[in-house]
Amino acid sequence: MSLSRSLSGKTAIVTGSNSGIGLGVATELARQGANIVLNSFTDRAEDHALAERIGGEHGVGARYIKADMSVGDDCRALVEKAGGCDILVNNAGIQHVAPVEEFPVEKWNAILAINLSSAFHTSAAALPGMRERGWGRIVNIASAHGLTASPFKSAYVAAKHGIVGLTKTVALETAGQGITCNAICPGYVLTPLVEAQIPDQMKVHNMDRDTVIREVMLLRQPSRQFATVEEIGGTTAFLCSSAAAQITGTTISVDGGWTAL
Ligand code: NAD
């Protein structure tokens, strides 16, 4: 078996994977031979076409299943509809920025539900099958904000610290059972969402693209370089590999040195 097909025969669910990091992770897992289940809360022809394209390009099974990760029953139904999974990547996430006393309650609730509680529900639904098969990988996409804080991001920081705690607990409950649970903590990753912020930041700061990226957006990222979705995909694939069988309950930072400061 070639190294690049080391996940052949495994099924991977990646939540929130019709764009950005989730799509990058799903693509890399498909490249490694895993059958993939893409997900988001929409149900557009292009969502299903995306799954078909990745499946075709990598010669793996690929499906898109609509499920709203803010709804616990939807999270559990996603795993059920997929027929269980060997690899679960909890990636869906949203952000809102406001001072704590002005933070809209509905935004707080949505961020906690999508960025944290969804991983509780999907993990609970996926673990029995992983235990039966004696093999499983849960990878939670946390953030540098799972290890450190920034002002005005109370819900995001709380949810991301929470998912690091959930990661450790699931790891302890599954230790020695062929199952691992880890969190990846990216710094700034160049996704379409982040790309879309660059023109506004250039205008606000009256700077060119490179300067605004280096001096404003990546101020806390010592490398002054974005991480890429391919790098997060590669880190996920490593955590799914046999080399990582004893890596569990921990965080891996992919943040250009942010949390070393
Ligand atoms: P993105 O907006 O491109 O992707 C988010 C994904 O989640 C999308 O596919 C979206 O459709 C999906 N999603 C949102 N709400 C959902 C819901 N209710 N149900 C199902 N799916 C839903 O953003 P991204 O930058 O790729 O972020 C992905 C993850 O990575 C998030 O958890 C985010 O917190 C984390 N992260 C991102 C960065 C970064 O710089 N981009 C850094 C650290 C961590």
CSV table of C-alpha atoms in Angstrom, one decimal, residues 61-183:
chain,number,residue,atom,x,y,z
A,61,GLY,CA,-16.4,7.5,-2.3
A,62,ALA,CA,-17.6,11.0,-1.5
A,63,ARG,CA,-21.0,12.3,-0.3
A,64,TYR,CA,-22.4,15.6,0.9
A,65,ILE,CA,-24.8,15.4,3.8
A,66,LYS,CA,-26.7,18.5,5.0
A,67,ALA,CA,-26.8,18.9,8.7
A,68,ASP,CA,-26.9,22.1,10.9
A,69,MET,CA,-24.2,21.9,13.4
A,70,SER,CA,-26.0,24.3,15.7
A,71,VAL,CA,-28.6,21.6,16.3
A,72,GLY,CA,-27.7,18.6,18.4
A,73,ASP,CA,-30.0,16.2,16.7
A,74,ASP,CA,-28.7,17.2,13.3
A,75,CYS,CA,-25.1,16.5,14.5
A,76,ARG,CA,-26.1,13.0,15.6
A,77,ALA,CA,-28.1,12.4,12.5
A,78,LEU,CA,-25.1,13.3,10.3
A,79,VAL,CA,-23.1,10.5,11.8
A,80,GLU,CA,-26.1,8.1,11.5
A,81,LYS,CA,-26.7,9.0,7.8
A,82,ALA,CA,-23.0,8.5,7.1
A,83,GLY,CA,-23.3,5.0,8.5
A,84,GLY,CA,-20.7,5.9,11.2
A,85,CYS,CA,-17.1,6.9,10.5
A,86,ASP,CA,-13.5,5.9,11.3
A,87,ILE,CA,-12.3,9.5,11.2
A,88,LEU,CA,-14.3,12.4,12.6
A,89,VAL,CA,-13.0,15.9,12.0
A,90,ASN,CA,-15.0,18.5,13.9
A,91,ASN,CA,-14.3,21.7,11.9
A,92,ALA,CA,-17.5,23.7,11.6
A,93,GLY,CA,-17.1,27.1,13.2
A,94,ILE,CA,-18.3,30.7,13.1
A,95,GLN,CA,-17.0,33.9,14.7
A,96,HIS,CA,-18.4,37.1,16.1
A,97,VAL,CA,-16.5,40.0,17.5
A,98,ALA,CA,-17.9,42.4,20.2
A,99,PRO,CA,-17.1,43.5,23.8
A,100,VAL,CA,-18.5,41.1,26.3
A,101,GLU,CA,-21.2,43.5,27.7
A,102,GLU,CA,-22.5,44.1,24.1
A,103,PHE,CA,-22.1,40.5,22.9
A,104,PRO,CA,-25.4,39.4,21.4
A,105,VAL,CA,-26.9,36.5,23.3
A,106,GLU,CA,-27.9,34.7,20.1
A,107,LYS,CA,-24.4,35.0,18.8
A,108,TRP,CA,-23.0,33.6,22.0
A,109,ASN,CA,-25.4,30.7,21.9
A,110,ALA,CA,-24.7,30.0,18.2
A,111,ILE,CA,-20.9,30.1,18.6
A,112,LEU,CA,-21.0,27.7,21.6
A,113,ALA,CA,-23.4,25.4,19.8
A,114,ILE,CA,-21.5,25.2,16.5
A,115,ASN,CA,-17.9,25.6,17.7
A,116,LEU,CA,-18.2,23.4,20.8
A,117,SER,CA,-21.4,21.4,21.4
A,118,SER,CA,-21.5,20.0,17.9
A,119,ALA,CA,-18.2,18.1,18.6
A,120,PHE,CA,-19.8,16.6,21.8
A,121,HIS,CA,-22.8,15.4,19.8
A,122,THR,CA,-20.9,14.0,16.8
A,123,SER,CA,-18.2,12.4,19.0
A,124,ALA,CA,-20.9,10.7,21.1
A,125,ALA,CA,-22.6,9.4,18.0
A,126,ALA,CA,-19.3,8.2,16.3
A,127,LEU,CA,-17.6,6.6,19.3
A,128,PRO,CA,-19.7,3.4,19.6
A,129,GLY,CA,-18.8,2.3,16.0
A,130,MET,CA,-15.1,3.3,16.5
A,131,ARG,CA,-15.0,1.1,19.6
A,132,GLU,CA,-16.6,-1.8,17.8
A,133,ARG,CA,-14.0,-1.6,15.0
A,134,GLY,CA,-11.2,-0.9,17.5
A,135,TRP,CA,-9.9,2.0,15.5
A,136,GLY,CA,-10.9,5.7,15.3
A,137,ARG,CA,-9.5,9.2,14.9
A,138,ILE,CA,-11.2,12.3,16.2
A,139,VAL,CA,-9.5,15.6,15.2
A,140,ASN,CA,-11.0,18.8,16.5
A,141,ILE,CA,-10.1,21.9,14.7
A,142,ALA,CA,-9.7,24.3,17.6
A,143,SER,CA,-7.6,27.5,17.2
A,144,ALA,CA,-4.7,29.4,18.7
A,145,HIS,CA,-7.7,30.9,20.6
A,146,GLY,CA,-8.0,27.5,22.3
A,147,LEU,CA,-4.8,28.2,24.1
A,148,THR,CA,-4.7,32.0,24.4
A,149,ALA,CA,-7.2,34.9,24.2
A,150,SER,CA,-7.9,38.1,22.3
A,151,PRO,CA,-10.3,40.8,23.4
A,152,PHE,CA,-13.8,40.9,21.9
A,153,LYS,CA,-13.8,37.2,21.0
A,154,SER,CA,-15.3,35.9,24.3
A,155,ALA,CA,-17.6,33.3,22.8
A,156,TYR,CA,-15.0,32.1,20.3
A,157,VAL,CA,-12.2,31.9,22.9
A,158,ALA,CA,-14.5,30.1,25.4
A,159,ALA,CA,-15.7,27.6,22.8
A,160,LYS,CA,-12.2,26.9,21.5
A,161,HIS,CA,-10.8,26.5,25.1
A,162,GLY,CA,-13.8,24.2,25.7
A,163,ILE,CA,-13.1,22.0,22.7
A,164,VAL,CA,-9.5,21.6,24.0
A,165,GLY,CA,-11.0,20.3,27.3
A,166,LEU,CA,-13.4,18.0,25.4
A,167,THR,CA,-10.5,16.7,23.4
A,168,LYS,CA,-8.6,15.7,26.6
A,169,THR,CA,-11.6,14.1,28.1
A,170,VAL,CA,-12.5,12.0,25.1
A,171,ALA,CA,-8.9,11.0,24.8
A,172,LEU,CA,-8.9,9.6,28.4
A,173,GLU,CA,-12.2,7.8,27.8
A,174,THR,CA,-10.9,6.1,24.7
A,175,ALA,CA,-7.2,5.5,25.7
A,176,GLY,CA,-5.9,2.1,24.8
A,177,GLN,CA,-8.9,1.3,22.5
A,178,GLY,CA,-7.2,2.1,19.2
A,179,ILE,CA,-8.9,5.5,19.2
A,180,THR,CA,-7.2,8.9,19.5
A,181,CYS,CA,-8.6,12.4,20.0
A,182,ASN,CA,-6.6,15.5,19.4
A,183,ALA,CA,-7.0,19.1,18.6
